[in-house]
Every structure is written in C-alpha cells, then in structure tokens.
CSV table of N, CA and C in Angstrom, one decimal:
chain,number,residue,atom,x,y,z
X,1,UNK,N,4.0,140.1,20.6
X,1,UNK,CA,3.3,140.1,21.7
X,1,UNK,C,1.8,140.3,21.6
X,2,UNK,N,1.4,141.2,20.6
X,2,UNK,CA,-0.1,141.5,20.8
X,2,UNK,C,-0.8,140.2,20.2
X,3,UNK,N,-0.3,139.6,19.3
X,3,UNK,CA,-1.0,138.4,19.1
X,3,UNK,C,-1.2,137.4,20.1
X,4,UNK,N,0.0,137.2,20.8
X,4,UNK,CA,0.2,136.0,21.9
X,4,UNK,C,-0.9,136.5,22.9
X,5,UNK,N,-0.8,138.0,23.3
X,5,UNK,CA,-1.6,138.3,24.4
X,5,UNK,C,-3.1,138.4,24.1
X,6,UNK,N,-3.3,138.8,22.8
X,6,UNK,CA,-4.8,138.8,22.4
X,6,UNK,C,-5.4,137.2,22.6
X,7,UNK,N,-4.6,136.2,22.0
X,7,UNK,CA,-4.9,135.0,22.3
X,7,UNK,C,-5.1,134.4,23.7
X,8,UNK,N,-4.1,134.8,24.6
X,8,UNK,CA,-4.3,134.6,25.8
X,8,UNK,C,-5.3,135.1,26.5
X,9,UNK,N,-5.7,136.4,26.3
X,9,UNK,CA,-6.8,136.9,26.8
X,9,UNK,C,-8.4,136.3,26.4
X,10,UNK,N,-8.3,135.8,25.1
X,10,UNK,CA,-9.5,135.2,24.5
X,10,UNK,C,-9.7,134.0,25.0
X,11,UNK,N,-8.7,133.4,25.5
X,11,UNK,CA,-8.7,131.9,26.1
X,11,UNK,C,-8.8,132.0,27.8
X,12,UNK,N,-8.5,133.2,28.2
X,12,UNK,CA,-8.7,133.4,29.5
X,12,UNK,C,-7.5,132.8,30.4
X,13,UNK,N,-6.3,132.9,29.8
X,13,UNK,CA,-5.0,132.6,30.2
X,13,UNK,C,-4.3,133.5,31.1
X,14,UNK,N,-3.6,132.9,32.2
X,14,UNK,CA,-2.8,133.7,33.0
X,14,UNK,C,-1.4,133.9,32.3
X,15,UNK,N,-0.9,134.9,32.2
X,15,UNK,CA,0.3,135.0,31.5
X,15,UNK,C,1.5,135.5,32.3
X,16,UNK,N,2.6,134.7,32.3
X,16,UNK,CA,3.7,134.9,33.3
X,16,UNK,C,5.0,135.3,32.1
X,17,UNK,N,5.8,136.2,32.4
X,17,UNK,CA,6.9,136.4,31.7
X,17,UNK,C,8.2,135.9,32.6
X,18,UNK,N,8.8,135.1,31.9
X,18,UNK,CA,10.1,134.6,32.7
X,18,UNK,C,11.3,135.3,32.1
X,19,UNK,N,11.9,136.2,33.1
X,19,UNK,CA,12.9,137.2,32.5
X,19,UNK,C,14.4,136.8,33.1
X,20,UNK,N,14.7,135.5,33.1
X,20,UNK,CA,15.9,135.0,33.5
X,20,UNK,C,16.4,135.0,34.9
X,21,UNK,N,17.6,135.0,35.2
X,21,UNK,CA,18.2,135.3,36.5
X,21,UNK,C,17.7,136.5,37.2
X,22,UNK,N,17.4,136.6,38.5
X,22,UNK,CA,17.2,137.7,39.1
X,22,UNK,C,18.7,138.4,39.7
X,23,UNK,N,19.2,137.9,40.5
X,23,UNK,CA,20.5,138.6,41.4
X,23,UNK,C,21.7,137.5,41.4
X,24,UNK,N,21.5,136.7,42.1
X,24,UNK,CA,22.6,135.7,42.5
X,24,UNK,C,23.1,135.0,41.0
X,25,UNK,N,22.2,134.3,40.3
X,25,UNK,CA,22.6,133.7,39.1
X,25,UNK,C,23.2,134.5,38.0
X,26,UNK,N,22.5,135.8,38.0
X,26,UNK,CA,23.2,136.7,37.0
X,26,UNK,C,24.5,137.3,37.5
X,27,UNK,N,24.9,137.3,38.8
X,27,UNK,CA,26.1,138.0,39.5
X,27,UNK,C,27.1,136.7,39.0
X,28,UNK,N,26.8,135.6,39.3
X,28,UNK,CA,28.0,134.6,39.2
X,28,UNK,C,28.0,134.1,37.8
X,29,UNK,N,27.2,134.4,37.0
X,29,UNK,CA,27.4,134.1,35.5
X,29,UNK,C,28.3,135.3,35.0
X,30,UNK,N,28.1,136.6,35.4
X,30,UNK,CA,29.1,137.6,35.0
X,30,UNK,C,30.4,137.8,35.7
X,31,UNK,N,30.4,137.3,37.1
X,31,UNK,CA,31.7,137.4,37.8
X,31,UNK,C,32.2,136.3,38.1
X,32,UNK,N,31.7,135.1,38.0
X,32,UNK,CA,32.3,133.7,38.5
X,32,UNK,C,31.6,133.2,39.7
X,33,UNK,N,31.3,132.2,39.9
X,33,UNK,CA,30.8,131.6,41.0
X,33,UNK,C,31.6,131.7,42.3
X,34,UNK,N,32.8,131.4,42.1
X,34,UNK,CA,33.7,131.5,43.5
X,34,UNK,C,33.8,133.0,43.8
X,35,UNK,N,34.0,133.7,42.7
X,35,UNK,CA,34.3,135.2,43.1
X,35,UNK,C,33.2,135.8,43.7
X,36,UNK,N,32.0,135.4,43.2
X,36,UNK,CA,30.8,136.1,43.8
X,36,UNK,C,30.7,135.7,45.3
X,37,UNK,N,30.8,134.4,45.4
X,37,UNK,CA,30.7,134.1,46.9
X,37,UNK,C,31.7,134.6,47.8
X,38,UNK,N,32.9,134.5,47.2
X,38,UNK,CA,34.0,135.1,48.0
X,38,UNK,C,33.8,136.6,48.3
X,39,UNK,N,33.4,137.3,47.1
X,39,UNK,CA,33.2,138.7,47.4
X,39,UNK,C,31.8,139.1,48.4
X,40,UNK,N,30.9,138.2,48.6
X,40,UNK,CA,29.9,138.5,49.4
X,40,UNK,C,30.5,138.7,50.9
X,41,UNK,N,31.8,137.9,51.1
X,41,UNK,CA,32.2,138.1,52.6
X,41,UNK,C,33.3,139.2,52.6
X,42,UNK,N,34.1,139.3,51.5
X,42,UNK,CA,35.5,139.9,51.5
X,42,UNK,C,35.0,141.4,50.9
X,43,UNK,N,34.1,141.6,50.2
X,43,UNK,CA,33.8,142.9,49.6
X,43,UNK,C,32.2,143.2,49.6
X,44,UNK,N,31.7,143.2,50.8
X,44,UNK,CA,30.2,143.2,50.8
X,44,UNK,C,29.7,144.5,50.1
X,45,UNK,N,30.3,145.6,50.4
X,45,UNK,CA,30.0,146.9,49.9
X,45,UNK,C,29.8,146.8,48.3
X,46,UNK,N,30.9,146.4,47.6
X,46,UNK,CA,31.2,146.3,46.3
X,46,UNK,C,29.9,145.4,45.7
X,47,UNK,N,29.8,144.3,46.5
X,47,UNK,CA,28.7,143.2,46.0
X,47,UNK,C,27.4,144.0,46.1
X,48,UNK,N,27.2,144.5,47.1
X,48,UNK,CA,25.9,145.4,47.2
X,48,UNK,C,25.4,146.3,46.0
X,49,UNK,N,26.8,146.9,45.6
X,49,UNK,CA,26.6,147.9,44.4
X,49,UNK,C,26.4,147.1,43.3
X,50,UNK,N,27.0,146.1,43.0
X,50,UNK,CA,26.9,145.2,41.8
X,50,UNK,C,25.4,144.7,41.8
X,51,UNK,N,24.9,144.2,42.8
X,51,UNK,CA,23.5,143.7,43.0
X,51,UNK,C,22.5,144.8,42.5
X,52,UNK,N,22.8,146.0,43.0
X,52,UNK,CA,21.8,147.0,42.7
X,52,UNK,C,22.0,147.4,41.2
X,53,UNK,N,23.2,147.3,40.6
X,53,UNK,CA,23.4,147.5,39.0
X,53,UNK,C,22.6,146.5,38.4
X,54,UNK,N,22.8,145.1,38.7
X,54,UNK,CA,22.0,144.1,38.0
X,54,UNK,C,20.5,144.2,38.2
X,55,UNK,N,19.9,144.9,39.3
X,55,UNK,CA,18.5,145.1,39.4
X,55,UNK,C,18.0,146.0,38.5
X,56,UNK,N,18.9,146.9,38.1
X,56,UNK,CA,18.4,147.7,37.1
X,56,UNK,C,17.8,147.3,35.7
X,57,UNK,N,18.3,146.0,35.4
X,57,UNK,CA,17.5,145.2,34.3
X,57,UNK,C,16.2,144.9,34.7
X,58,UNK,N,15.9,144.6,35.8
X,58,UNK,CA,14.4,144.1,36.1
X,58,UNK,C,13.6,145.2,36.2
X,59,UNK,N,14.1,146.4,36.7
X,59,UNK,CA,13.3,147.6,36.9
X,59,UNK,C,13.0,148.1,35.5
X,60,UNK,N,14.0,148.0,34.6
X,60,UNK,CA,13.6,148.5,33.2
X,60,UNK,C,12.8,147.4,32.5
X,61,UNK,N,12.8,146.3,32.7
X,61,UNK,CA,11.9,145.1,32.1
X,61,UNK,C,10.5,145.5,32.8
X,62,UNK,N,10.3,145.6,34.0
X,62,UNK,CA,9.1,145.7,34.6
X,62,UNK,C,8.4,147.0,34.2
X,63,UNK,N,9.3,148.1,34.1
X,63,UNK,CA,8.6,149.3,33.4
X,63,UNK,C,8.1,149.1,32.1
X,64,UNK,N,8.9,148.6,31.3
X,64,UNK,CA,8.5,148.2,30.0
X,64,UNK,C,7.3,147.6,29.8
X,65,UNK,N,7.1,146.6,30.7
X,65,UNK,CA,5.9,145.7,30.7
X,65,UNK,C,4.7,146.6,31.3
X,66,UNK,N,4.9,147.3,32.3
X,66,UNK,CA,3.9,148.3,32.5
X,66,UNK,C,3.4,149.3,31.7
X,67,UNK,N,4.4,149.8,30.9
X,67,UNK,CA,4.0,150.8,29.9
X,67,UNK,C,3.2,150.2,28.5
X,68,UNK,N,3.8,149.1,27.9
X,68,UNK,CA,3.5,148.5,26.8
X,68,UNK,C,2.2,147.4,26.9
X,69,UNK,N,2.3,146.7,28.1
X,69,UNK,CA,1.2,145.7,28.1
X,69,UNK,C,0.4,145.7,29.6
X,70,UNK,N,-0.1,146.8,29.8
X,70,UNK,CA,-0.7,147.1,31.2
X,70,UNK,C,-1.9,146.1,31.6
X,71,UNK,N,-1.8,145.5,32.6
X,71,UNK,CA,-2.9,144.6,32.8
X,71,UNK,C,-2.9,143.2,32.1
X,72,UNK,N,-2.1,143.1,31.2
X,72,UNK,CA,-2.2,141.9,30.1
X,72,UNK,C,-1.1,140.8,30.6
X,73,UNK,N,0.0,141.1,31.3
X,73,UNK,CA,0.8,140.1,31.9
X,73,UNK,C,0.6,140.3,33.4
X,74,UNK,N,0.4,138.9,34.0
X,74,UNK,CA,-0.3,138.7,35.2
X,74,UNK,C,1.1,138.4,36.1
X,75,UNK,N,2.3,137.9,35.8
X,75,UNK,CA,3.3,137.5,36.6
X,75,UNK,C,4.4,137.6,36.0
X,76,UNK,N,5.5,137.9,36.9
X,76,UNK,CA,6.9,138.3,36.6
X,76,UNK,C,7.7,137.2,37.2
X,77,UNK,N,8.4,136.3,36.5
X,77,UNK,CA,9.1,135.2,37.2
X,77,UNK,C,10.7,135.3,36.7
X,78,UNK,N,11.4,135.2,37.7
X,78,UNK,CA,13.0,135.2,37.6
X,78,UNK,C,13.5,133.9,38.3
X,79,UNK,N,14.7,133.5,38.1
X,79,UNK,CA,15.3,132.4,38.7
X,79,UNK,C,16.6,132.8,39.5
X,80,UNK,N,16.9,132.1,40.5
X,80,UNK,CA,18.1,132.2,41.2
X,80,UNK,C,18.1,130.8,42.1
X,81,UNK,N,19.0,129.9,41.8
X,81,UNK,CA,19.1,128.7,42.6
X,81,UNK,C,19.9,129.1,43.8
X,82,UNK,N,19.3,128.9,44.9
X,82,UNK,CA,19.8,129.4,46.2
X,82,UNK,C,20.3,128.1,47.0
X,83,UNK,N,20.0,127.0,46.5
X,83,UNK,CA,20.5,126.0,47.5
X,83,UNK,C,21.3,124.9,46.8
X,84,UNK,N,22.1,124.2,47.7
X,84,UNK,CA,22.5,122.9,47.4
X,84,UNK,C,21.6,121.8,47.9
X,85,UNK,N,22.0,120.5,47.9
X,85,UNK,CA,21.2,119.4,48.3
X,85,UNK,C,20.7,119.6,49.8
X,86,UNK,N,21.8,120.2,50.4
X,86,UNK,CA,21.6,120.0,51.9
X,86,UNK,C,21.3,121.6,52.7
X,87,UNK,N,21.6,122.7,51.9
X,87,UNK,CA,21.5,124.1,52.6
X,87,UNK,C,21.7,125.0,51.6
X,88,UNK,N,21.3,126.3,52.1
X,88,UNK,CA,21.6,127.4,51.0
X,88,UNK,C,23.1,127.6,50.8
X,89,UNK,N,23.3,128.5,49.8
X,89,UNK,CA,24.7,128.5,49.2
X,89,UNK,C,25.3,129.7,49.9
X,90,UNK,N,24.5,130.5,50.6
X,90,UNK,CA,25.2,131.4,51.5
X,90,UNK,C,24.3,131.4,52.9
X,91,UNK,N,25.1,132.0,54.0
X,91,UNK,CA,24.4,131.9,55.2
X,91,UNK,C,23.0,132.8,55.2
X,92,UNK,N,22.1,132.5,55.8
X,92,UNK,CA,20.8,133.5,56.0
X,92,UNK,C,21.4,135.1,56.2
X,93,UNK,N,22.4,135.2,57.0
X,93,UNK,CA,22.8,136.5,57.6
X,93,UNK,C,23.5,137.2,56.2
X,94,UNK,N,24.3,136.5,55.3
X,94,UNK,CA,24.7,137.3,54.2
X,94,UNK,C,23.5,137.3,53.1
X,95,UNK,N,22.4,136.5,53.0
X,95,UNK,CA,21.4,136.7,52.3
X,95,UNK,C,20.5,138.0,52.6
X,96,UNK,N,20.4,138.0,54.0
X,96,UNK,CA,19.7,139.2,54.5
X,96,UNK,C,20.4,140.6,54.2
X,97,UNK,N,21.7,140.5,54.5
X,97,UNK,CA,22.3,141.9,54.5
X,97,UNK,C,22.6,142.2,53.0
X,98,UNK,N,22.9,141.2,52.0
X,98,UNK,CA,23.3,141.7,50.8
X,98,UNK,C,21.9,141.7,49.7
X,99,UNK,N,21.4,140.6,49.9
X,99,UNK,CA,20.3,140.2,48.6
X,99,UNK,C,19.0,140.5,48.9
X,100,UNK,N,18.6,140.4,50.2
X,100,UNK,CA,17.2,140.7,50.4
X,100,UNK,C,16.8,142.0,50.1
X,101,UNK,N,17.4,143.0,50.5
X,101,UNK,CA,17.0,144.4,50.3
X,101,UNK,C,16.8,144.7,48.7
X,102,UNK,N,17.4,144.0,47.9
X,102,UNK,CA,17.5,144.2,46.4
X,102,UNK,C,16.3,143.6,45.8
X,103,UNK,N,16.2,142.3,46.3
X,103,UNK,CA,14.9,141.6,45.9
X,103,UNK,C,13.7,142.3,46.2
X,104,UNK,N,13.7,142.7,47.6
X,104,UNK,CA,12.7,143.6,48.1
X,104,UNK,C,12.2,144.8,47.1
X,105,UNK,N,13.1,145.3,46.5
X,105,UNK,CA,12.8,146.5,45.8
X,105,UNK,C,12.3,146.0,44.2
X,106,UNK,N,13.0,144.8,43.7
X,106,UNK,CA,12.4,144.3,42.5
X,106,UNK,C,10.9,143.7,42.7
X,107,UNK,N,10.7,143.2,43.6
X,107,UNK,CA,9.4,142.6,44.1
X,107,UNK,C,8.6,143.5,44.3
X,108,UNK,N,8.8,144.7,44.8
X,108,UNK,CA,7.8,146.0,45.0
X,108,UNK,C,7.4,146.5,43.7
X,109,UNK,N,8.6,146.7,42.9
X,109,UNK,CA,8.3,147.3,41.5
X,109,UNK,C,7.5,146.2,40.6
X,110,UNK,N,7.4,145.2,40.9
X,110,UNK,CA,6.8,144.1,40.2
X,110,UNK,C,5.3,144.1,40.5
X,111,UNK,N,5.0,144.1,41.9
X,111,UNK,CA,3.6,144.2,42.4
X,111,UNK,C,3.2,145.6,42.0
X,112,UNK,N,4.0,146.6,42.0
X,112,UNK,CA,3.4,148.0,41.7
X,112,UNK,C,2.8,147.9,40.1
X,113,UNK,N,3.5,147.3,39.3
X,113,UNK,CA,3.0,147.1,38.0
X,113,UNK,C,1.8,146.1,37.8
X,114,UNK,N,1.4,145.7,39.0
X,114,UNK,CA,0.2,144.8,38.7
X,114,UNK,C,0.4,143.3,38.3
X,115,UNK,N,1.7,142.9,38.7
X,115,UNK,CA,2.2,141.6,38.5
X,115,UNK,C,2.2,140.7,39.7
X,116,UNK,N,2.0,139.6,39.8
X,116,UNK,CA,2.5,138.6,40.8
X,116,UNK,C,4.1,138.4,40.7
X,117,UNK,N,4.7,138.0,41.9
X,117,UNK,CA,6.0,137.9,41.9
X,117,UNK,C,6.2,136.4,41.9
X,118,UNK,N,6.9,135.9,40.9
X,118,UNK,CA,7.3,134.4,40.9
X,118,UNK,C,9.0,134.4,41.0
X,119,UNK,N,9.4,133.2,41.5
X,119,UNK,CA,10.8,132.9,41.5
X,119,UNK,C,11.0,131.3,41.3
X,120,UNK,N,12.2,131.0,40.7
X,120,UNK,CA,12.5,129.5,40.8
X,120,UNK,C,13.8,129.3,41.7
X,121,UNK,N,13.9,128.3,42.4
X,121,UNK,CA,15.0,128.3,43.0
X,121,UNK,C,15.2,126.6,43.3
X,122,UNK,N,16.2,126.2,43.0
X,122,UNK,CA,16.3,124.5,43.2
X,122,UNK,C,17.2,124.5,44.6
X,123,UNK,N,17.1,123.5,45.2
X,123,UNK,CA,18.0,123.2,46.4
X,123,UNK,C,17.3,123.4,47.8
X,124,UNK,N,17.9,123.2,48.7
X,124,UNK,CA,17.4,123.5,50.2
X,124,UNK,C,17.4,124.6,50.6
X,125,UNK,N,16.3,125.5,50.4
X,125,UNK,CA,16.1,126.8,50.6
X,125,UNK,C,15.3,127.0,51.8
X,126,UNK,N,14.9,126.0,52.6
X,126,UNK,CA,14.1,126.1,54.0
X,126,UNK,C,14.5,127.4,54.8
X,127,UNK,N,15.8,127.5,55.1
X,127,UNK,CA,16.3,128.7,56.0
X,127,UNK,C,15.9,130.1,55.4
X,128,UNK,N,15.6,130.2,54.0
X,128,UNK,CA,15.1,131.5,53.5
X,128,UNK,C,13.8,131.6,53.2
X,129,UNK,N,13.1,130.8,53.4
X,129,UNK,CA,11.7,130.9,53.1
X,129,UNK,C,11.1,131.9,53.7
X,130,UNK,N,11.2,132.1,54.9
X,130,UNK,CA,10.7,133.4,55.6
X,130,UNK,C,11.2,134.7,55.1
X,131,UNK,N,12.4,134.7,54.6
X,131,UNK,CA,12.8,135.9,53.9
X,131,UNK,C,12.2,136.2,52.6
X,132,UNK,N,12.0,135.0,51.7
X,132,UNK,CA,11.5,135.1,50.6
X,132,UNK,C,10.1,135.8,50.8
X,133,UNK,N,9.4,135.3,51.8
X,133,UNK,CA,7.9,135.9,51.9
X,133,UNK,C,7.9,137.2,52.2
X,134,UNK,N,8.9,137.7,53.1
X,134,UNK,CA,9.1,139.1,53.8
X,134,UNK,C,9.2,140.1,52.4
X,135,UNK,N,10.2,139.5,51.5
X,135,UNK,CA,10.6,140.3,50.3
X,135,UNK,C,9.4,140.5,49.4
X,136,UNK,N,8.4,139.6,49.5
X,136,UNK,CA,7.2,139.7,48.8
X,136,UNK,C,7.0,138.8,47.5
X,137,UNK,N,7.8,137.8,47.7
X,137,UNK,CA,7.6,136.7,46.8
X,137,UNK,C,6.3,136.1,47.0
X,138,UNK,N,5.5,135.7,45.7
X,138,UNK,CA,4.2,135.2,45.9
X,138,UNK,C,4.0,133.7,45.7
X,139,UNK,N,5.0,133.4,44.4
X,139,UNK,CA,5.0,132.0,43.9
X,139,UNK,C,6.3,131.5,43.9
X,140,UNK,N,6.5,130.3,44.5
X,140,UNK,CA,8.1,129.8,44.4
X,140,UNK,C,7.9,128.5,43.7
X,141,UNK,N,8.8,128.3,42.7
X,141,UNK,CA,8.9,127.1,42.0
X,141,UNK,C,10.2,126.2,42.5
X,142,UNK,N,9.7,125.1,43.1
X,142,UNK,CA,10.9,124.4,43.5
X,142,UNK,C,10.8,122.9,42.9
X,143,UNK,N,11.7,122.5,42.0
X,143,UNK,CA,11.7,121.2,41.4
X,143,UNK,C,12.6,120.1,41.9
X,144,UNK,N,12.8,120.0,43.1
X,144,UNK,CA,13.3,118.9,43.9
X,144,UNK,C,12.5,118.4,45.0
X,145,UNK,N,11.4,117.9,44.9
X,145,UNK,CA,10.7,117.2,46.1
X,145,UNK,C,11.5,116.2,47.0
X,146,UNK,N,12.6,115.7,46.3
X,146,UNK,CA,13.3,114.8,47.4
X,146,UNK,C,14.3,115.6,48.1
X,147,UNK,N,14.6,117.0,47.7
X,147,UNK,CA,15.4,117.8,48.7
X,147,UNK,C,14.5,118.5,49.7
X,148,UNK,N,13.3,119.0,49.1
X,148,UNK,CA,12.4,119.7,49.8
X,148,UNK,C,11.1,119.1,49.7
X,149,UNK,N,10.8,118.2,50.5
X,149,UNK,CA,9.6,117.4,50.2
X,149,UNK,C,8.3,118.1,50.4
X,150,UNK,N,7.3,117.8,49.8
X,150,UNK,CA,6.1,118.5,49.7
X,150,UNK,C,5.4,118.6,51.1
X,151,UNK,N,5.5,117.7,52.0
X,151,UNK,CA,4.8,117.9,53.4
X,151,UNK,C,5.6,119.0,54.2
X,152,UNK,N,6.8,119.3,53.9
X,152,UNK,CA,7.4,120.3,54.6
X,152,UNK,C,7.0,121.8,54.1
X,153,UNK,N,6.1,121.8,53.1
X,153,UNK,CA,5.6,123.2,52.7
X,153,UNK,C,4.4,123.4,53.4
X,154,UNK,N,3.8,122.7,54.3
X,154,UNK,CA,2.5,123.0,55.0
X,154,UNK,C,2.9,124.2,55.9
X,155,UNK,N,4.0,124.4,56.4
X,155,UNK,CA,4.5,125.3,57.2
X,155,UNK,C,4.3,126.7,56.7
X,156,UNK,N,4.2,126.8,55.5
X,156,UNK,CA,4.1,128.1,54.7
X,156,UNK,C,2.7,128.3,54.0
X,157,UNK,N,1.8,127.4,54.3
X,157,UNK,CA,0.3,127.5,53.8
X,157,UNK,C,-0.2,128.9,54.1
X,158,UNK,N,-0.7,129.3,53.3
X,158,UNK,CA,-1.3,130.7,53.1
X,158,UNK,C,-0.5,131.8,53.0
X,159,UNK,N,0.9,131.7,53.0
X,159,UNK,CA,1.8,132.7,52.9
X,159,UNK,C,2.6,132.6,51.4
X,160,UNK,N,2.6,131.6,50.9
X,160,UNK,CA,3.5,131.5,49.7
X,160,UNK,C,2.8,130.3,48.9
X,161,UNK,N,2.6,130.7,47.5
X,161,UNK,CA,2.1,129.7,46.7
X,161,UNK,C,3.3,128.8,46.0
X,162,UNK,N,3.3,127.5,45.9
X,162,UNK,CA,4.4,126.7,45.4
X,162,UNK,C,3.9,126.0,44.1
X,163,UNK,N,4.8,126.2,43.4
X,163,UNK,CA,4.7,125.4,41.8
X,163,UNK,C,5.7,124.4,42.1
X,164,UNK,N,5.1,123.1,42.0
X,164,UNK,CA,6.4,121.9,42.5
X,164,UNK,C,6.1,120.9,41.3
X,165,UNK,N,7.0,120.3,40.7
X,165,UNK,CA,7.0,119.0,40.1
X,165,UNK,C,6.9,117.7,41.0
X,166,UNK,N,6.6,116.7,40.3
X,166,UNK,CA,6.9,115.3,40.8
X,166,UNK,C,8.3,114.9,41.0
X,167,UNK,N,9.1,115.3,40.1
X,167,UNK,CA,10.3,115.0,40.2
X,167,UNK,C,11.2,115.3,39.2
X,168,UNK,N,12.4,116.0,39.5
X,168,UNK,CA,13.1,116.5,38.5
X,168,UNK,C,14.7,115.7,38.5
X,169,UNK,N,14.7,114.8,39.3
X,169,UNK,CA,16.2,114.4,39.2
X,169,UNK,C,16.1,112.7,38.8
C-alpha cells in the first residue's frame, strides 16, 4: 500500500478503494436472493439487525483506512445492484425503512474519515435517487445508459456526481 500510495501522490492521483458489496448484495450473497427479499417483508426486524451486522465490516474497514492511511485515500466505493431493467428490486418504502438508515451510518463514517462516498448500482434506480443523495452518496456509478439514459440525470445536477459508461450491454 505504501508504494502504491506514494506513487499515486507523486502523480497527483485520486485514489478510491473499492470494498465490495455494501449491504444488499452482501446480504443476498450470504442469505440467498429470494430469502433476503422475502425477509425484508416477513422479518423486517431481523433483516434490520442482519444489515447492521453487515455494516460492521465497512465501519471496521473505514476505521482501518483512517488509522493507517489518513488523507491518502480519497474515495470509498461499494457496490449494490438495486435495480432490474424496469424498477428497483424492493419498494422505496422497504428501502427507506430497512436499508437507508444503515447506509446513512456507513456513508457518514466514510465522510468523517475524509473520503468521498461512491457506490455502483446497475438497473433502474430512479425512484431511489433522492434517497441515495439524502444518505450522503456523492458518486454513483451506473453502467446501463440504455436503462437510465444520461439525459435523465439532469434532474440530479449539482446534487450527485455520476460515473457513467457509454454502454455495458
């Protein structure tokens, strides 16, 4: 890490750490996709507790970065594919009740550590965009301009930075 960060600093690079899934993907990788979605509706209290436990990984990672590389890593990026081709995988109400509070805590820890908050999400996430902004997300990577066309991003100008590819499908 020291060698990589020394080189990045020498070259004036912006350094982002990508630390895998945030919450939703990690939950369904561990618990199963169908079970995770079902439990959001049938076992919301247990799901909320599970998400908080998963968040512990990110809190520990952010603290490690803060302690060992203060000011040298500029962004913290995670992934969570929230959309199908047509809509989010959960209703905005479920998202707000279960996921949003935990993301807000993770993103606050990232910002408190002096890093920008990045997230990747594929799919149609327009109904969640204001929530992403309220949670403290600063950069959103969307790789499907055919699902979420670039002109539709104008609505979020000045509130969220987008990392967009020309096409991924």
